[in-house]
PDB file of C-alpha atoms and ligand atoms in Angstrom:
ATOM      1  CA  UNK A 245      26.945 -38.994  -0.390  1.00 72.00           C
ATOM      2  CA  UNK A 246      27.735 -35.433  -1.787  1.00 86.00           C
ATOM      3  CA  UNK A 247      31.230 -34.709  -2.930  1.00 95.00           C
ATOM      4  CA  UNK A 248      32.933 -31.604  -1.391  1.00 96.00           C
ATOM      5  CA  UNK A 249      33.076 -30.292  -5.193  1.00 96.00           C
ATOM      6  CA  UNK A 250      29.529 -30.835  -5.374  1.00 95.00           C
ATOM      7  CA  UNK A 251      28.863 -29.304  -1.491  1.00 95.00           C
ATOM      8  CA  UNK A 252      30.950 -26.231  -2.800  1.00 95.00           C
ATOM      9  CA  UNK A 253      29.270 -26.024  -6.326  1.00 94.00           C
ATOM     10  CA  UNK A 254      25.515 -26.115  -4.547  1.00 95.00           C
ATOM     11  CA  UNK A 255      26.701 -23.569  -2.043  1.00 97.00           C
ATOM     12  CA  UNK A 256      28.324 -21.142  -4.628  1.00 97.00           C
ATOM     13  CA  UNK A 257      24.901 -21.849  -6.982  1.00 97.00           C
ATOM     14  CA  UNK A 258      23.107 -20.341  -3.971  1.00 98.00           C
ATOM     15  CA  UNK A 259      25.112 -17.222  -3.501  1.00 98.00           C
ATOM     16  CA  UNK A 260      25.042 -16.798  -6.635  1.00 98.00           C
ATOM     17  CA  UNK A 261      20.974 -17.425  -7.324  1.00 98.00           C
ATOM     18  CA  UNK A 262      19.747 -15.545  -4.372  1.00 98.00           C
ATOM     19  CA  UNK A 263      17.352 -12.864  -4.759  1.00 98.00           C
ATOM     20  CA  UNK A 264      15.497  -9.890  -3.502  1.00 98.00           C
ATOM     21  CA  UNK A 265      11.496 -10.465  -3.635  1.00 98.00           C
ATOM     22  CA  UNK A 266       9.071  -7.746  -3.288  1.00 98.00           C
ATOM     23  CA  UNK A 267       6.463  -8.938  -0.907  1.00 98.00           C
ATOM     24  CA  UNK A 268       4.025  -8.365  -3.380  1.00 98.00           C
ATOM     25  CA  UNK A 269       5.019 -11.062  -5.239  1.00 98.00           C
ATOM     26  CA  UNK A 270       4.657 -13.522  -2.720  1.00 98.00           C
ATOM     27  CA  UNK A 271       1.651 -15.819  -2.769  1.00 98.00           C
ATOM     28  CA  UNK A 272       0.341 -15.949   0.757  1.00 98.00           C
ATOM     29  CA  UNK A 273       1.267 -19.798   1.895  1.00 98.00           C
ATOM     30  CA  UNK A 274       2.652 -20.054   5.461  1.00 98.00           C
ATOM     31  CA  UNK A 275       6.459 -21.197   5.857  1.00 98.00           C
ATOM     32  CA  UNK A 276       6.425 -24.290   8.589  1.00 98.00           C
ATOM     33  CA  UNK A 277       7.633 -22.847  11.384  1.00 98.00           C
ATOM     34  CA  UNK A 278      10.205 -25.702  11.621  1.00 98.00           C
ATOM     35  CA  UNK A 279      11.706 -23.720   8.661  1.00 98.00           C
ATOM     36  CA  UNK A 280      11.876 -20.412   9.712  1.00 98.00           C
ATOM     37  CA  UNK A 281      13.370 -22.045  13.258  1.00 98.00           C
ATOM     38  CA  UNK A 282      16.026 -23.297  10.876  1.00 98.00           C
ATOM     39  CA  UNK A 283      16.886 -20.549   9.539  1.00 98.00           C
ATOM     40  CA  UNK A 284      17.201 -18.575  13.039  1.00 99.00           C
ATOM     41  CA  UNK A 285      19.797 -21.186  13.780  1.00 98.00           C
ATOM     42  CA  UNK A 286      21.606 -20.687  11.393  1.00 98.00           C
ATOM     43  CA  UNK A 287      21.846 -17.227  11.780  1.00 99.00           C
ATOM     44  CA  UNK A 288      23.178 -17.707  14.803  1.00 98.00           C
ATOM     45  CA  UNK A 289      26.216 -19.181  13.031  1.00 98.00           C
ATOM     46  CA  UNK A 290      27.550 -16.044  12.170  1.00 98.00           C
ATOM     47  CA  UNK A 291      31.181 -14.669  13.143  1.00 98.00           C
ATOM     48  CA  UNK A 292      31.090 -12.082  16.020  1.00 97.00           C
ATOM     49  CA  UNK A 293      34.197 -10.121  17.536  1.00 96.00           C
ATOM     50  CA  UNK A 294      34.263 -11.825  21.475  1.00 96.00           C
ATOM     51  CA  UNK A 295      31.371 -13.645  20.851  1.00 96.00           C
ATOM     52  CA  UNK A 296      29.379 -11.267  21.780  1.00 97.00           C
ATOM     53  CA  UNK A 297      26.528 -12.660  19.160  1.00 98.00           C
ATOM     54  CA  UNK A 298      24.535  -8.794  18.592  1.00 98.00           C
ATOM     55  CA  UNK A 299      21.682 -10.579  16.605  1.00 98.00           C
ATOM     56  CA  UNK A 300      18.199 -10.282  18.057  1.00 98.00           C
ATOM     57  CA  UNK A 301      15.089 -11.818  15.886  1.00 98.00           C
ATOM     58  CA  UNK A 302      11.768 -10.428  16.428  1.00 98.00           C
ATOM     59  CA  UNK A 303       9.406 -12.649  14.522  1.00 99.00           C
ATOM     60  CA  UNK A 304       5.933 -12.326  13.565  1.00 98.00           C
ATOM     61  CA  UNK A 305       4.165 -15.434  11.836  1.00 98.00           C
ATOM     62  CA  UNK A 306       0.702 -15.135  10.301  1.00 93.00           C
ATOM     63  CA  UNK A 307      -2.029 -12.378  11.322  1.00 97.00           C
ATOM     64  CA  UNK A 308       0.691 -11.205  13.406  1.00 98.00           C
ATOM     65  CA  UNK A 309       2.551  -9.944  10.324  1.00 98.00           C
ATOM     66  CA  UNK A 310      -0.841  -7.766   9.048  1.00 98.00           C
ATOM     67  CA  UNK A 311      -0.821  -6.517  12.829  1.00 98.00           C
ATOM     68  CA  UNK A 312       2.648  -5.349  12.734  1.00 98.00           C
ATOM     69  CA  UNK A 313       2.373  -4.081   8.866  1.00 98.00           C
ATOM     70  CA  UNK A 314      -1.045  -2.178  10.341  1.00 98.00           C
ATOM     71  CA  UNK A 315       0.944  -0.572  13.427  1.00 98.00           C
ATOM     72  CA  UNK A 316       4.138   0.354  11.503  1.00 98.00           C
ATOM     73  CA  UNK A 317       1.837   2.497   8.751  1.00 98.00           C
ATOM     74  CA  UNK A 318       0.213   3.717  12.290  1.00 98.00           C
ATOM     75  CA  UNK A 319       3.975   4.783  13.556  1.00 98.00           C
ATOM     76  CA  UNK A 320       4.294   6.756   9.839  1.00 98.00           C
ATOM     77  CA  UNK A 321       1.240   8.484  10.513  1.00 98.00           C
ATOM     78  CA  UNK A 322       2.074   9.819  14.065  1.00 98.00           C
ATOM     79  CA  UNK A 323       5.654  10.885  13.210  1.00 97.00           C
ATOM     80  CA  UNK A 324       5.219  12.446   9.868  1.00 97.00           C
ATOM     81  CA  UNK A 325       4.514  15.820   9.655  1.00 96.00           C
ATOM     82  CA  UNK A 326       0.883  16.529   8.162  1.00 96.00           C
ATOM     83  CA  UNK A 327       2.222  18.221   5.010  1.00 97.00           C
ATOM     84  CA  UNK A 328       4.804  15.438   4.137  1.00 96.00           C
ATOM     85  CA  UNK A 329       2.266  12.411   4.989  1.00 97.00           C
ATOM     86  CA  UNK A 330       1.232  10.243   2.180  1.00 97.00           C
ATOM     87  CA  UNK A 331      -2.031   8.222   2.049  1.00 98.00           C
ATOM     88  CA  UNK A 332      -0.373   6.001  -0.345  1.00 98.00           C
ATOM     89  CA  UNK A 333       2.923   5.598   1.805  1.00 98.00           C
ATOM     90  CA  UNK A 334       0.306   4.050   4.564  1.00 98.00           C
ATOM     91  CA  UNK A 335      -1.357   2.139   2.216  1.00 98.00           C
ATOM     92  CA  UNK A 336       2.077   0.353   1.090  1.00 98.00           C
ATOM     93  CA  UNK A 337       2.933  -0.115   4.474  1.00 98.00           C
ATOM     94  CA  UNK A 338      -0.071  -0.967   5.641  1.00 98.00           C
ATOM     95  CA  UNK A 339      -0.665  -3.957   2.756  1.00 98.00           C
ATOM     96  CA  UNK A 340       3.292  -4.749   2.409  1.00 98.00           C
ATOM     97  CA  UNK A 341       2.699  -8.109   4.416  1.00 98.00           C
ATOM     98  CA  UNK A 342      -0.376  -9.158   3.094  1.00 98.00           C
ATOM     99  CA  UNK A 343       0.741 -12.248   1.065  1.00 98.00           C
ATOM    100  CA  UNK A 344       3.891 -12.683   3.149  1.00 98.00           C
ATOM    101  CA  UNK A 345       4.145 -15.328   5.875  1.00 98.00           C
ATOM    102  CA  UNK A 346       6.532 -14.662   8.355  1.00 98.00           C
ATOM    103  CA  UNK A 347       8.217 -11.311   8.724  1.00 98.00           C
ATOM    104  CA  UNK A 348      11.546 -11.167  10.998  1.00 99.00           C
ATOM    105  CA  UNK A 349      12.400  -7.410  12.386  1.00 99.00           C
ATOM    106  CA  UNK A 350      16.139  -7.724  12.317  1.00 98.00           C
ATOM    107  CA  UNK A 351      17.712  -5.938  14.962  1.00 98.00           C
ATOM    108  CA  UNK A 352      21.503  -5.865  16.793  1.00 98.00           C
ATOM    109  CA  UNK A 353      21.685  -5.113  20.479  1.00 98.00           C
ATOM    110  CA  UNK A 354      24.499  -3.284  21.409  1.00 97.00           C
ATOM    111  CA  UNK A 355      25.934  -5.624  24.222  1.00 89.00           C
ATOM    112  CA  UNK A 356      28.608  -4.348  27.490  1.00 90.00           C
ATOM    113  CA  UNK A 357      32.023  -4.827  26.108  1.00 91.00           C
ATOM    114  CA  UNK A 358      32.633  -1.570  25.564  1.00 90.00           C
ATOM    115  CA  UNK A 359      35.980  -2.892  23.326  1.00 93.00           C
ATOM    116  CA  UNK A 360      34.036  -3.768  20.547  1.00 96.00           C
ATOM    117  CA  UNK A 361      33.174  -0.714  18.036  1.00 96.00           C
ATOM    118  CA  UNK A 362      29.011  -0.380  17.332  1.00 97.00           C
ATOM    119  CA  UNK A 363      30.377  -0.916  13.615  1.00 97.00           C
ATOM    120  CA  UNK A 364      31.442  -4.299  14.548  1.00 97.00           C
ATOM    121  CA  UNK A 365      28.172  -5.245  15.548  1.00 98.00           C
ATOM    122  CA  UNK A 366      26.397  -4.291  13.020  1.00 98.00           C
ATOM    123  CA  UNK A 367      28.818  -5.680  10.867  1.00 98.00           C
ATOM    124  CA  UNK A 368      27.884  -9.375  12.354  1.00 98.00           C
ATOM    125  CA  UNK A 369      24.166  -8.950  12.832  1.00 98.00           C
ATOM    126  CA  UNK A 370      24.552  -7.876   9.087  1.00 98.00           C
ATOM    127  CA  UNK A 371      26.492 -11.176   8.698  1.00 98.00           C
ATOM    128  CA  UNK A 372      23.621 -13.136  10.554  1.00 98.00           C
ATOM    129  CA  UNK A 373      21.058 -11.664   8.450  1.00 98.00           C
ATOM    130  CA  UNK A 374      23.308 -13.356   5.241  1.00 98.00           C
ATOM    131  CA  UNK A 375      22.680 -16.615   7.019  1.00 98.00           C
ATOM    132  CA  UNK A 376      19.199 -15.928   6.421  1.00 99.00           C
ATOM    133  CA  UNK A 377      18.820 -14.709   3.137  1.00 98.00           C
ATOM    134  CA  UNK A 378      21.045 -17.549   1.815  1.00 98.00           C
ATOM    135  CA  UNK A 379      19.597 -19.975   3.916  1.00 98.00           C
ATOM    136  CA  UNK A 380      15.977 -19.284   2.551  1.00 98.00           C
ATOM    137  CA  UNK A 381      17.757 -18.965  -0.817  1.00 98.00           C
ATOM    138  CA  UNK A 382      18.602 -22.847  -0.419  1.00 98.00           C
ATOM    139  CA  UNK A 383      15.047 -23.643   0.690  1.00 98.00           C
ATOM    140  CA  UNK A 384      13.620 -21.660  -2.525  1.00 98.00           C
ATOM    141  CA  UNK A 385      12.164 -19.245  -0.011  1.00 98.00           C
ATOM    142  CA  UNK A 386      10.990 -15.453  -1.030  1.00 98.00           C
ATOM    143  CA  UNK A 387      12.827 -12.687   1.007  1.00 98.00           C
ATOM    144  CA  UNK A 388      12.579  -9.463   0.801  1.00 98.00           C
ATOM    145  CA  UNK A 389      14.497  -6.757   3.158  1.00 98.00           C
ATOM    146  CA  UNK A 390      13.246  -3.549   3.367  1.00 98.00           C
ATOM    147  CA  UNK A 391      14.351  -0.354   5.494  1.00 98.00           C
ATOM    148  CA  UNK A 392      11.637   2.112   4.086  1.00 97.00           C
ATOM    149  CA  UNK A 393       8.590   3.759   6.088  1.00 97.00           C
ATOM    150  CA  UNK A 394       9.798   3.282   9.816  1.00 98.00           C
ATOM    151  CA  UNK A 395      12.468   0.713   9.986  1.00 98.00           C
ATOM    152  CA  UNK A 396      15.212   3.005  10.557  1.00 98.00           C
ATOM    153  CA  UNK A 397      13.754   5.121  12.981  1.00 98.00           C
ATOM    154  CA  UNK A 398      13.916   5.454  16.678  1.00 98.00           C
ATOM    155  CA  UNK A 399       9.793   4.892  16.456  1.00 98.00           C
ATOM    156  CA  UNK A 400      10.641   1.294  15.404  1.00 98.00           C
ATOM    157  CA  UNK A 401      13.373   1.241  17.973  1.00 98.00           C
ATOM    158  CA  UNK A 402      10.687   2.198  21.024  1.00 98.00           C
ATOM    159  CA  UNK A 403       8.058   0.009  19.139  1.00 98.00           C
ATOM    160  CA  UNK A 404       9.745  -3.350  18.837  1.00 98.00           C
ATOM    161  CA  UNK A 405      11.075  -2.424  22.468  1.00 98.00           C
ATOM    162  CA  UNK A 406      14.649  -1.934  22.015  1.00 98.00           C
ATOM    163  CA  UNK A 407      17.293   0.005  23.945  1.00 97.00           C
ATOM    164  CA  UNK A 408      19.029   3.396  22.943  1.00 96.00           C
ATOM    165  CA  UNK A 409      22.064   1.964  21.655  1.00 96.00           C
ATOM    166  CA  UNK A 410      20.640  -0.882  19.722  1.00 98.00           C
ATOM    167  CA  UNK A 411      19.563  -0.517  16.143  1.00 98.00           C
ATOM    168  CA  UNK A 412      17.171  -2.010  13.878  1.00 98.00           C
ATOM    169  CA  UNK A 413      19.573  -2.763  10.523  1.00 98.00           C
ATOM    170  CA  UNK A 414      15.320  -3.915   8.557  1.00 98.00           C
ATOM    171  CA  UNK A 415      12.304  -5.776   8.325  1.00 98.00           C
ATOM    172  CA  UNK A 416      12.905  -9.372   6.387  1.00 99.00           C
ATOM    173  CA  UNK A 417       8.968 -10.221   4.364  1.00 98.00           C
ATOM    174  CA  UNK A 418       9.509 -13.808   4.214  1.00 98.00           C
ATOM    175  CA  UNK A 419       7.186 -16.331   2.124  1.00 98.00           C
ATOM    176  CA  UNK A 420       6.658 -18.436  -1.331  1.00 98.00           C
ATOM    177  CA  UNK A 421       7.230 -16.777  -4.388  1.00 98.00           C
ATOM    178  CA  UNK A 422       7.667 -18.666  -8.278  1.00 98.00           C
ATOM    179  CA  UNK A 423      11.088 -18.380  -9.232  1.00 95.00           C
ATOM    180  CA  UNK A 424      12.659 -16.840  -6.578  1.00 97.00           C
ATOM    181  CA  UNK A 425      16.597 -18.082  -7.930  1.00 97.00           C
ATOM    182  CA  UNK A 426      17.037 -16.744 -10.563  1.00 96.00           C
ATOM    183  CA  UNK A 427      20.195 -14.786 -12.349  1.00 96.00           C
ATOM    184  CA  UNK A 428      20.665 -11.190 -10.917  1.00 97.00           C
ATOM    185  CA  UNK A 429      22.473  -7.976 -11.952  1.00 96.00           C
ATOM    186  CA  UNK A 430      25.286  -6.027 -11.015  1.00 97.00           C
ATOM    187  CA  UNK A 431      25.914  -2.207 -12.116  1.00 97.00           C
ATOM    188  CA  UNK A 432      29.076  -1.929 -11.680  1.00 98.00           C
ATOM    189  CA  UNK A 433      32.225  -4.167 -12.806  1.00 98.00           C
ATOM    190  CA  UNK A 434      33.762  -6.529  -9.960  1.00 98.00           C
ATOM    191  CA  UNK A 435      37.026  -4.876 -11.285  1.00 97.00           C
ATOM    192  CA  UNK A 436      35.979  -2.027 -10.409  1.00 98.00           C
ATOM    193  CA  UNK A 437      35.615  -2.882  -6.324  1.00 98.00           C
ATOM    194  CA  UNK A 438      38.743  -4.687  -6.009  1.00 98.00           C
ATOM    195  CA  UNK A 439      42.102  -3.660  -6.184  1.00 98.00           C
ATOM    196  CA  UNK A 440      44.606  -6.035  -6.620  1.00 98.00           C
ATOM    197  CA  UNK A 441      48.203  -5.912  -4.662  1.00 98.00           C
ATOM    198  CA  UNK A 442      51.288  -8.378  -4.890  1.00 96.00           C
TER     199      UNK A 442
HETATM  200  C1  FMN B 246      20.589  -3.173   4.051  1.00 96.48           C
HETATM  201  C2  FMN B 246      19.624  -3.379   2.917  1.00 96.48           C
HETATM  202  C3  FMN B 246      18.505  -2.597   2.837  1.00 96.48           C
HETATM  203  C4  FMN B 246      17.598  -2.751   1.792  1.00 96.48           C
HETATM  204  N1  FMN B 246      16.497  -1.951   1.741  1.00 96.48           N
HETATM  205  C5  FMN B 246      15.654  -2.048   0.685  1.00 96.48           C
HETATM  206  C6  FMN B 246      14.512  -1.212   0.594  1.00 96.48           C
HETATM  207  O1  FMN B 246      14.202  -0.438   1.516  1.00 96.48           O
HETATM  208  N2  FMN B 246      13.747  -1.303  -0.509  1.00 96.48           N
HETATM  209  C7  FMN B 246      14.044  -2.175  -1.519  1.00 96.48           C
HETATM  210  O2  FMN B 246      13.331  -2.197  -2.525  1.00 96.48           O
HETATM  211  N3  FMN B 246      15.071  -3.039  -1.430  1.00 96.48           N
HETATM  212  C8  FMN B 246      15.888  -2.994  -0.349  1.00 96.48           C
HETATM  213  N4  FMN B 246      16.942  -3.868  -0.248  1.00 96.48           N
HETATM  214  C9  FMN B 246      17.081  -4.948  -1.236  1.00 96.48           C
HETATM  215  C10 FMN B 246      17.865  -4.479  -2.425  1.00 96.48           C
HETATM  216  O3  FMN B 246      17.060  -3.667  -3.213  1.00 96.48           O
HETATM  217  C11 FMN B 246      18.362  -5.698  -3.235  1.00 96.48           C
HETATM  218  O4  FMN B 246      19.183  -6.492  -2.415  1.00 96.48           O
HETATM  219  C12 FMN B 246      19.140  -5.232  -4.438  1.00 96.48           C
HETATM  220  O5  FMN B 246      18.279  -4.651  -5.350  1.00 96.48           O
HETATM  221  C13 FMN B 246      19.899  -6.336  -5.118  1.00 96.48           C
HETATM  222  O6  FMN B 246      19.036  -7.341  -5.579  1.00 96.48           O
HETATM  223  P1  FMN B 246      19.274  -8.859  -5.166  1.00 96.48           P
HETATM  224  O7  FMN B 246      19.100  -8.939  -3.657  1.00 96.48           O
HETATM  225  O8  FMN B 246      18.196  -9.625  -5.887  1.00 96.48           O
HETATM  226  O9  FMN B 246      20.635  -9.255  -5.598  1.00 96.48           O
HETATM  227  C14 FMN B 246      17.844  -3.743   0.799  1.00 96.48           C
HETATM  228  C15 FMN B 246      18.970  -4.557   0.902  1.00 96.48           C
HETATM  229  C16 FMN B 246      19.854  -4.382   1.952  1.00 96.48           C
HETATM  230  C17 FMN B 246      21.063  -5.292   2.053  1.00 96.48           C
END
């Protein structure tokens, strides 16, 4: 039986701990997909204004990922200019998912209730995609969440079939990785984002 000191100390080491991992680091084995169902619950513990709950998971597992990783360099090609495309910037894209295992395309969907400000969602399918990263951190999972190539743009929008007013906030690589906790860095002093009133 855990100790609420200990509960809060193991929870605190895995705020702390978590960390970004470039896909390319990741060594190819397949999450259960038990896990990754575990983790999609748990995102869905995340505060919303009005429970309106923005989140929406598109998840790829397997081959799938190397399909999606092939059609999102395809989705660079068609909507870059010629003189600004990049053979290497398809080849990144392309490859990204090669050794990951699952990749999640993480995405809010603006809902009816016109009371609650598009900022707000975002702001809890941001706190849903937390859930994720932290619970992966506590499973020793790799994660990586990227925005580059397409992720931002209304191609990924139309591809991953989402409406006008939704958004796609990035593309979560998930898979194993060797030391994936492990101490991070900060640039700038806490101090220096928090100002203090009494
Ligand atoms: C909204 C968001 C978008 C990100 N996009 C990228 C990205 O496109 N490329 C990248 O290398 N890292 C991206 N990252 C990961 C950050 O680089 C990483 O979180 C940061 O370097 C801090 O490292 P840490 O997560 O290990 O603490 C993104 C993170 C967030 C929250």
């Amino acid at each position: 039986m855990t100790t609420v000191a200990q509960r809060i100390h193991d929870l605190d080491q895995v705020i702390r701990l978590r960390r970004t991992t470039k896909p390319e680091k990741m060594n190819g084995n397949s999450i259960p997909e038990q896990t990754i169902r575990e983790l999609l619950e748990l995102a869905d513990w995340a505060p919303t204004h009005a429970y309106t709950e923005p989140w929406y998971f598109v998840v790829y597992a397997g081959e799938a990922v190397k399909r999606f990783c092939k059609d999102h360099a395809e989705l660079y090609k068609q909507h870059t200019p010629e003189d600004r495309f990049q053979a290497g910037t398809y080849e990144k894209l392309e490859h990204m998912g090669d050794k990951a295992s699952h990749l999640i395309a993480l995405c809010m969907k603006r809902g009816d209730n016109p009371n609650i400000p598009v900022l707000e969602e975002i702001a809890a399918t941001s706190c849903a995609a937390q859930n994720i990263l932290l619970a992966a951190a506590a499973r020793e999972l790799a994660v990586y969440w990227g925005t580059g190539g397409q992720a931002l743009k209304p191609a990924m929008k139309e591809y991953l079939g989402l409406g006008e007013a939704d958004q796609v906030l990035g593309l979560l690589y998930l898979g194993y990785a060797d030391n994936v906790l492990v101490p991070g860095k900060r640039n700038k002093p806490l101090e220096q984002k928090i100002k203090w009133v009494s």
